Tab-separated table of C-alpha atoms in Angstrom:
chain	number	residue	atom	x	y	z
A	12	MET	CA	-79.136	2.401	-66.620
A	13	ALA	CA	-77.272	5.658	-66.206
A	14	GLU	CA	-74.682	5.807	-63.441
A	15	VAL	CA	-75.124	8.558	-60.858
A	16	LEU	CA	-72.312	11.059	-60.264
A	17	GLN	CA	-72.427	13.525	-57.361
A	18	ALA	CA	-71.295	16.729	-59.080
A	19	ASN	CA	-69.975	19.712	-57.153
A	20	LEU	CA	-69.469	23.119	-58.723
A	21	ARG	CA	-65.796	24.028	-59.101
A	22	GLN	CA	-65.038	27.686	-58.374
A	23	ASP	CA	-61.250	27.522	-58.121
A	24	LEU	CA	-59.724	26.650	-61.456
A	25	GLY	CA	-56.178	25.948	-62.531
A	26	THR	CA	-53.535	23.237	-62.334
A	27	ALA	CA	-52.756	23.528	-58.635
A	28	ARG	CA	-56.449	23.457	-57.627
A	29	SER	CA	-57.080	20.499	-59.923
A	30	ARG	CA	-54.201	18.575	-58.351
A	31	GLN	CA	-55.553	19.415	-54.910
A	32	LEU	CA	-58.959	18.065	-55.977
A	33	ARG	CA	-57.439	14.815	-57.266
A	34	ARG	CA	-55.547	14.345	-54.004
A	35	GLY	CA	-58.900	14.713	-52.235
A	36	GLY	CA	-60.482	11.927	-54.317
A	37	ARG	CA	-62.383	14.076	-56.799
A	38	ILE	CA	-61.848	14.466	-60.538
A	39	PRO	CA	-62.185	17.848	-62.279
A	40	ALA	CA	-64.797	17.842	-65.035
A	41	ILE	CA	-66.556	20.206	-67.400
A	42	LEU	CA	-70.145	20.135	-68.624
A	43	TYR	CA	-71.098	21.768	-71.908
A	44	GLY	CA	-73.512	21.536	-74.834
A	45	HIS	CA	-77.084	22.418	-75.849
A	46	GLY	CA	-76.049	26.047	-76.305
A	47	GLU	CA	-75.862	26.617	-72.546
A	48	GLN	CA	-73.056	27.993	-70.416
A	49	ASN	CA	-70.061	25.738	-69.664
A	50	VAL	CA	-70.009	24.571	-66.047
A	51	CYS	CA	-66.853	23.487	-64.243
A	52	LEU	CA	-67.529	20.536	-61.950
A	53	SER	CA	-65.812	17.936	-59.857
A	54	VAL	CA	-67.018	14.353	-59.493
A	55	PRO	CA	-65.992	11.610	-57.040
A	56	ALA	CA	-63.169	9.446	-58.392
A	57	ASP	CA	-64.691	6.193	-57.081
A	58	GLN	CA	-68.087	6.824	-58.711
A	59	LEU	CA	-66.411	7.740	-61.969
A	60	ALA	CA	-64.153	4.666	-61.844
A	61	ALA	CA	-67.226	2.459	-61.383
A	62	ALA	CA	-68.990	4.123	-64.327
A	63	LEU	CA	-65.965	3.650	-66.571
A	64	ARG	CA	-65.471	0.057	-65.416
A	65	HIS	CA	-69.053	-0.742	-66.376
A	66	GLY	CA	-68.610	0.939	-69.766
A	67	SER	CA	-71.345	3.513	-69.050
A	68	LYS	CA	-71.580	6.372	-71.491
A	69	LEU	CA	-74.614	8.143	-70.056
A	70	VAL	CA	-74.368	9.537	-66.518
A	71	GLN	CA	-76.920	11.235	-64.302
A	72	LEU	CA	-75.487	14.270	-62.519
A	73	GLN	CA	-76.798	15.058	-59.043
A	74	GLY	CA	-75.829	17.549	-56.382
A	75	ASP	CA	-75.033	21.110	-57.470
A	76	VAL	CA	-76.005	20.304	-61.065
A	77	VAL	CA	-78.884	18.010	-61.974
A	78	ASP	CA	-78.703	16.903	-65.585
A	79	SER	CA	-78.109	13.902	-67.758
A	80	ALA	CA	-74.785	13.934	-69.577
A	81	LEU	CA	-72.762	11.889	-71.981
A	82	ILE	CA	-69.108	11.100	-71.262
A	83	LYS	CA	-67.454	12.817	-74.198
A	84	GLU	CA	-63.788	12.406	-73.330
A	85	VAL	CA	-61.725	10.980	-70.500
A	86	GLN	CA	-58.167	12.186	-70.005
A	87	TRP	CA	-55.847	9.635	-68.434
A	88	ASP	CA	-52.339	9.997	-67.044
A	89	VAL	CA	-49.496	8.568	-69.148
A	90	PHE	CA	-49.593	5.230	-67.324
A	91	GLY	CA	-53.337	4.881	-67.933
A	92	ALA	CA	-53.856	4.405	-64.206
A	93	GLU	CA	-55.711	7.544	-63.099
A	94	VAL	CA	-58.275	9.811	-64.688
A	95	LEU	CA	-57.101	13.419	-64.910
A	96	HIS	CA	-60.157	15.151	-66.345
A	97	LEU	CA	-63.607	14.416	-67.665
A	98	ASP	CA	-65.568	16.072	-70.469
A	99	LEU	CA	-69.350	15.792	-70.211
A	100	THR	CA	-71.861	16.943	-72.780
A	101	ARG	CA	-75.543	17.602	-72.037
A	102	VAL	CA	-77.965	15.186	-73.681
A	103	SER	CA	-81.633	14.402	-73.503
A	104	ALA	CA	-82.679	10.748	-73.359
A	105	SER	CA	-84.365	10.835	-76.772
A	106	GLU	CA	-81.463	12.544	-78.526
A	107	ARG	CA	-79.523	10.398	-81.016
A	108	VAL	CA	-75.826	10.409	-80.277
A	109	GLU	CA	-72.706	8.884	-81.796
A	110	VAL	CA	-70.574	6.903	-79.360
A	111	THR	CA	-67.817	4.293	-79.335
A	112	VAL	CA	-68.636	1.066	-77.521
A	113	GLY	CA	-66.530	-1.993	-76.857
A	114	ILE	CA	-67.052	-5.352	-78.532
A	115	GLU	CA	-66.858	-8.434	-76.334
A	116	LEU	CA	-66.348	-11.858	-77.875
A	117	ARG	CA	-68.399	-14.651	-76.324
A	118	GLY	CA	-68.145	-18.407	-76.630
A	119	ALA	CA	-65.474	-20.712	-77.975
A	120	ALA	CA	-64.651	-20.807	-81.666
A	121	PRO	CA	-64.444	-24.299	-83.227
A	122	GLY	CA	-61.580	-22.951	-85.360
A	123	VAL	CA	-59.456	-22.387	-82.241
A	124	GLN	CA	-60.109	-25.941	-81.077
A	125	ALA	CA	-58.972	-27.082	-84.545
A	126	GLY	CA	-55.587	-25.418	-83.941
A	127	GLY	CA	-56.375	-21.946	-85.224
A	128	GLN	CA	-55.475	-18.602	-83.689
A	129	LEU	CA	-58.124	-16.031	-82.864
A	130	LEU	CA	-57.348	-12.520	-84.080
A	131	HIS	CA	-59.646	-9.893	-82.625
A	132	ALA	CA	-59.142	-6.946	-84.972
A	133	ALA	CA	-61.910	-4.525	-83.963
A	134	HIS	CA	-62.143	-4.054	-80.202
A	135	GLU	CA	-64.585	-1.166	-80.440
A	136	VAL	CA	-67.156	0.185	-82.836
A	137	ARG	CA	-68.806	3.554	-83.484
A	138	ILE	CA	-72.572	3.486	-83.323
A	139	ARG	CA	-75.434	5.989	-83.406
A	140	CYS	CA	-78.437	5.488	-81.170
A	141	LYS	CA	-80.699	7.179	-78.626
A	142	ALA	CA	-78.807	8.368	-75.557
A	143	ALA	CA	-81.097	6.367	-73.288
A	144	SER	CA	-80.414	3.128	-75.133
A	145	ILE	CA	-76.620	3.147	-75.469
A	146	PRO	CA	-75.431	-0.428	-74.902
A	147	GLU	CA	-72.569	-0.783	-72.367
A	148	ARG	CA	-70.889	-3.214	-74.742
A	149	ILE	CA	-71.793	-5.260	-77.785
A	150	GLU	CA	-71.498	-8.980	-77.324
A	151	PHE	CA	-70.574	-11.091	-80.291
A	152	LYS	CA	-70.842	-14.871	-80.317
A	153	ILE	CA	-68.048	-16.702	-82.095
A	154	ASN	CA	-69.483	-20.200	-81.699
A	155	ASP	CA	-69.597	-20.642	-85.490
A	156	LEU	CA	-66.165	-19.235	-86.317
A	157	GLN	CA	-64.244	-21.853	-88.297
A	158	LEU	CA	-60.540	-22.007	-89.122
A	159	GLY	CA	-59.745	-19.597	-91.961
A	160	GLN	CA	-63.030	-17.707	-91.551
A	161	THR	CA	-63.213	-13.934	-91.299
A	162	LEU	CA	-66.132	-12.018	-89.829
A	163	THR	CA	-66.705	-8.324	-90.440
A	164	LEU	CA	-68.552	-5.561	-88.608
A	165	ALA	CA	-71.531	-6.293	-90.873
A	166	ASP	CA	-71.915	-9.599	-88.994
A	167	LEU	CA	-72.519	-7.760	-85.699
A	168	ARG	CA	-76.049	-8.140	-84.370
A	169	LEU	CA	-76.841	-4.660	-83.140
A	170	PRO	CA	-79.828	-3.916	-80.893
A	171	ASP	CA	-82.868	-2.218	-82.395
A	172	GLU	CA	-82.483	1.461	-83.360
A	173	VAL	CA	-78.699	1.163	-83.173
A	174	GLU	CA	-76.963	2.212	-86.370
A	175	LEU	CA	-73.409	1.178	-87.314
A	176	MET	CA	-71.225	4.163	-88.173
A	177	ASP	CA	-67.979	2.306	-89.013
A	178	ASP	CA	-67.223	0.605	-92.312
A	179	PRO	CA	-69.265	-2.639	-92.341
A	180	ALA	CA	-66.507	-4.324	-94.380
A	181	ALA	CA	-63.928	-3.767	-91.615
A	182	ILE	CA	-62.605	-7.016	-90.144
A	183	LEU	CA	-63.991	-7.851	-86.715
A	184	VAL	CA	-62.463	-11.224	-85.922
A	185	GLN	CA	-60.566	-13.900	-87.805
A	186	CYS	CA	-59.458	-17.426	-87.089
A	187	VAL	CA	-56.118	-17.985	-88.797
A	188	THR	CA	-53.538	-20.732	-88.950
A	189	PRO	CA	-50.727	-19.815	-86.517
A	190	GLN	CA	-47.562	-18.544	-88.173
A	191	ALA	CA	-44.551	-20.820	-87.839
A	192	GLU	CA	-42.389	-19.434	-85.067
A	193	LEU	CA	-39.404	-17.600	-86.439
A	194	GLU	CA	-36.250	-19.376	-85.425
A	195	GLU	CA	-34.003	-16.468	-84.757
A	196	GLY	CA	-30.506	-16.478	-83.384
A	197	LEU	CA	-27.151	-14.866	-83.913
A	198	PRO	CA	-25.434	-15.946	-87.133
A	199	ALA	CA	-22.689	-18.560	-86.905
A	200	GLY	CA	-19.342	-17.178	-85.764
A	201	GLY	CA	-21.002	-14.482	-83.673
A	202	GLU	CA	-20.454	-11.903	-86.408
A	203	VAL	CA	-23.291	-9.362	-86.472
A	204	SER	CA	-24.044	-7.927	-89.892
A	205	GLU	CA	-24.663	-4.203	-90.110
A	206	PRO	CA	-27.572	-2.362	-91.702
A	207	GLU	CA	-27.151	-0.638	-95.007
A	208	VAL	CA	-26.240	3.040	-94.706
A	209	ILE	CA	-28.443	5.239	-96.894
A	210	GLY	CA	-26.416	7.239	-99.415
A	211	ARG	CA	-23.057	5.707	-98.516
A	212	LYS	CA	-22.492	3.847	-101.816
A	213	ALA	CA	-23.190	6.944	-103.880
A	214	GLU	CA	-20.737	8.989	-101.785
A	215	GLN	CA	-17.951	6.423	-102.117
A	216	GLU	CA	-18.425	6.206	-105.899
A	217	ASP	CA	-18.189	10.004	-106.167
A	218	GLU	CA	-14.941	10.019	-104.196
A	219	GLY	CA	-13.517	7.182	-106.322
B	2	MET	CA	-30.647	-12.812	-85.630
B	3	ALA	CA	-31.507	-10.096	-83.137
B	4	LEU	CA	-33.571	-7.160	-84.362
B	5	MET	CA	-31.891	-4.218	-86.061
B	6	PRO	CA	-32.892	-1.712	-88.745
B	7	LYS	CA	-32.483	-2.732	-92.381
B	8	ARG	CA	-31.292	0.694	-93.520
B	9	VAL	CA	-30.017	3.611	-91.459
B	10	LYS	CA	-29.071	7.165	-92.281
B	11	HIS	CA	-26.157	7.203	-89.838
B	12	ARG	CA	-24.304	4.186	-88.391
B	13	LYS	CA	-23.604	5.799	-85.037
B	14	SER	CA	-25.782	7.960	-82.819
B	15	GLN	CA	-25.217	10.230	-79.859
B	16	ARG	CA	-26.299	8.945	-76.465
B	17	GLY	CA	-29.174	11.365	-75.891
B	18	ARG	CA	-31.295	11.731	-72.752
B	19	ILE	CA	-34.495	9.963	-71.773
B	20	SER	CA	-36.698	12.732	-70.443
B	21	GLY	CA	-40.303	12.592	-69.341
B	22	ASN	CA	-42.866	9.852	-69.762
B	23	ALA	CA	-44.155	8.145	-72.892
B	24	THR	CA	-46.939	10.150	-74.511
B	25	ARG	CA	-47.423	7.681	-77.325
B	26	GLY	CA	-47.090	3.929	-77.473
B	27	ASN	CA	-48.443	3.939	-73.908
B	28	LYS	CA	-51.739	2.144	-74.532
B	29	VAL	CA	-52.671	-1.450	-75.297
B	30	VAL	CA	-53.728	-1.248	-78.932
B	31	PHE	CA	-53.466	-4.634	-80.661
B	32	GLY	CA	-53.968	-7.268	-77.979
B	33	ASP	CA	-55.996	-7.477	-74.788
B	34	TYR	CA	-53.163	-7.315	-72.250
B	35	GLY	CA	-49.808	-5.583	-72.192
B	36	LEU	CA	-46.527	-5.199	-70.376
B	37	GLN	CA	-45.824	-1.565	-69.556
B	38	ALA	CA	-42.448	-0.082	-68.641
B	39	LEU	CA	-42.407	1.845	-65.358
B	40	GLN	CA	-38.848	3.081	-65.831
B	41	GLY	CA	-36.953	4.526	-68.742
B	42	GLY	CA	-33.917	2.913	-70.266
B	43	TRP	CA	-32.288	1.205	-73.183
B	44	ILE	CA	-33.480	-2.313	-73.974
B	45	LYS	CA	-31.051	-4.344	-76.045
B	46	ALA	CA	-32.236	-6.143	-79.178
B	47	GLN	CA	-31.105	-9.418	-77.582
B	48	THR	CA	-33.259	-8.697	-74.518
B	49	ILE	CA	-36.326	-7.945	-76.646
B	50	GLU	CA	-35.715	-11.215	-78.468
B	51	ALA	CA	-35.217	-13.142	-75.207
B	52	GLY	CA	-38.539	-11.771	-73.938
B	53	ARG	CA	-40.264	-12.701	-77.172
B	54	ILE	CA	-38.971	-16.273	-76.984
B	55	ALA	CA	-39.937	-16.619	-73.304
B	56	ALA	CA	-43.482	-15.469	-74.055
B	57	GLN	CA	-43.827	-17.373	-77.319
B	58	GLN	CA	-42.882	-20.637	-75.623
B	59	TYR	CA	-45.722	-20.121	-73.191
B	60	VAL	CA	-48.459	-19.012	-75.579
B	61	ARG	CA	-47.309	-21.323	-78.408
B	62	GLY	CA	-50.118	-21.616	-80.934
B	63	GLU	CA	-52.776	-20.171	-78.629
B	64	GLY	CA	-52.411	-16.441	-78.286
B	65	ARG	CA	-50.826	-13.776	-80.406
B	66	LEU	CA	-47.829	-11.824	-79.120
B	67	TYR	CA	-47.092	-8.312	-80.331
B	68	VAL	CA	-43.682	-6.685	-79.795
B	69	ARG	CA	-44.285	-2.933	-79.569
B	70	VAL	CA	-40.675	-1.706	-79.364
B	71	PHE	CA	-37.897	-1.824	-81.953
B	72	PRO	CA	-34.147	-1.243	-81.457
B	73	HIS	CA	-33.498	1.807	-83.644
B	74	LYS	CA	-30.439	3.087	-81.784
B	75	SER	CA	-26.902	1.766	-82.291
B	76	ILE	CA	-24.550	1.652	-79.315
B	77	THR	CA	-20.831	1.828	-79.977
B	78	SER	CA	-17.917	0.644	-77.890
B	79	THR	CA	-14.148	0.843	-78.157
B	80	PRO	CA	-12.161	-2.415	-77.816
B	81	LEU	CA	-10.332	-3.177	-74.565
B	82	GLU	CA	-6.735	-1.978	-74.125
B	83	THR	CA	-7.173	0.722	-76.736
B	84	ARG	CA	-5.304	3.991	-76.383
B	85	MET	CA	-7.235	7.224	-76.030
B	86	GLY	CA	-8.409	8.982	-79.157
B	87	LYS	CA	-8.835	7.495	-82.613
B	88	GLY	CA	-12.486	8.516	-82.663
B	89	LYS	CA	-15.778	6.915	-81.732
B	90	GLY	CA	-15.919	3.133	-81.497
B	91	GLU	CA	-17.734	0.770	-83.789
B	92	PRO	CA	-21.447	-0.147	-83.361
B	93	GLU	CA	-21.658	-3.108	-81.009
B	94	HIS	CA	-25.367	-3.625	-80.444
B	95	TRP	CA	-28.777	-2.057	-81.003
B	96	VAL	CA	-31.197	-0.804	-78.375
B	97	ALA	CA	-34.754	0.469	-78.093
B	98	THR	CA	-35.078	3.719	-76.157
B	99	VAL	CA	-37.927	3.247	-73.692
B	100	ARG	CA	-39.662	5.967	-71.699
B	101	PRO	CA	-41.726	5.212	-68.583
B	102	GLY	CA	-45.219	4.217	-69.705
B	103	THR	CA	-44.224	2.549	-72.979
B	104	VAL	CA	-46.072	-0.695	-73.716
B	105	LEU	CA	-43.331	-3.202	-74.574
B	106	TYR	CA	-45.342	-6.311	-75.452
B	107	GLU	CA	-49.004	-7.138	-75.996
B	108	LEU	CA	-50.864	-10.390	-75.904
B	109	GLY	CA	-54.232	-11.308	-77.383
B	110	GLY	CA	-56.385	-14.406	-77.649
B	111	VAL	CA	-55.601	-15.740	-74.161
B	112	THR	CA	-57.277	-15.471	-70.765
B	113	GLU	CA	-56.115	-12.882	-68.246
B	114	GLN	CA	-54.651	-15.577	-66.026
B	115	GLN	CA	-52.596	-16.993	-68.894
B	116	ALA	CA	-51.459	-13.500	-69.876
B	117	ARG	CA	-50.356	-12.771	-66.294
B	118	VAL	CA	-48.268	-15.946	-66.108
B	119	CYS	CA	-46.793	-15.297	-69.531
B	120	PHE	CA	-45.822	-11.703	-68.745
B	121	ALA	CA	-44.410	-12.726	-65.356
B	122	ARG	CA	-41.986	-15.017	-67.205
B	123	LEU	CA	-41.211	-12.235	-69.647
B	124	ALA	CA	-40.746	-9.589	-66.951
B	125	HIS	CA	-37.793	-11.535	-65.523
B	126	LYS	CA	-35.894	-10.836	-68.735
B	127	MET	CA	-36.426	-7.090	-68.615
B	128	PRO	CA	-33.735	-4.747	-67.244
B	129	ILE	CA	-36.378	-2.266	-66.015
B	130	ARG	CA	-39.454	-2.376	-63.780
B	131	VAL	CA	-42.589	-3.327	-65.674
B	132	ARG	CA	-46.252	-3.935	-64.883
B	133	PHE	CA	-49.194	-5.818	-66.302
B	134	VAL	CA	-51.875	-3.681	-67.979
B	135	ARG	CA	-55.251	-4.398	-69.533
B	136	ARG	CA	-56.842	-2.863	-72.592
B	137	ARG	CA	-58.865	0.186	-71.569
B	138	LEU	CA	-62.605	-0.076	-72.205
B	139	ALA	CA	-64.004	2.093	-74.979
C-alpha cells in the first residue's frame, strides 16, 4: 500500500529557505515527470521517515498536490542521518517502472550451523514491475543453503509480473568456510620494515 | 605486522589538513552494520589492527568483519635529544586520514545485538568519537 505524504507547495526556494523548512520538520521535495510542469513541494519529515523505513517506493501525495508518485532519489546528509531532499516522479498505478528493492534473508542456513560463514553479496536488486505492485522488499529463504554452496539472483523467487533487471548470474549469497584468522604482529626486534619506493632503484643506479 | 602500503611514490608526506566531512566511504556497503567516525583525525595502523583483533575475537567464525580504512600516510619523527635542523625525520608509523562520516569497520552475518556489542568493544580502541550505523534500505 502506498504511504501518504501531506505535500505543501513550496514558493520560497533556495538554500536558506530549505534549511528553514528542515528546521521546521519538513523536507524539500520536487515532483516531475509525465511531461508536466515541475512542482516544488515540501513533505513532513516524520511521514517521509516512516515511508523510507518501510521501504515504500510508491507514495500518495495529498494536500496542495494530489497525485501518486514514485520516490526517485533521496539525498542524505554525509552522516546518513537526515534526509536533505526528495525527488518524486509522477506515475500511474498501471505503469511499469524500474526500481531497486532490498533483499532480506530469512531462515537459518544449515551451512552456518555446520561452521560456515554467510556472505550476503547482493543486498538489493533492480526489478521492473507495475508501480502499484512494487514489493517493499524481496524475502529469500536460505533454509537449504549448505556449506560451500552459492546462490545467484536467478534463484530469487520474484512475485508475478516482476522482472529481474540485474544479471541473473550475479552472486546473491554464499556459505563459505571461514578464513583462518591472520596472526599479525610486529616483527621480532620491533624493527618495522618500510615499503618499496617506486622509482628509487632506477634513480640510484643512474647516479652510480 | 601492522598495515602499511606495499609500494609508495614518496616515503614522507606533508601533514595536510582534514577539512570538511567524508563525501565517500560514508555508507555501509559490504556488511549490514558499521562503525562511523564522528570526528576527523589520524588513526594509526596499530589502532586499526587493535580494533580488528578486538572485533574478530568477538565474531570469531560467525560474522564477517570488513576494515574500510587503510593507513596510506607516513608520519615522521625526529629522535629525542637531536639538534635543530638536519632535515625531516624518518617515517615512524603509518596512519589513515579519517574525515567525519567515514565508515571505519563493517560487520555482516550477525544479529544487530551482536554487532552492537562487538562495535562497543571496538569503539574503546578508537581515538575519535564513533557511532553505530545500519545499512540504509534500498
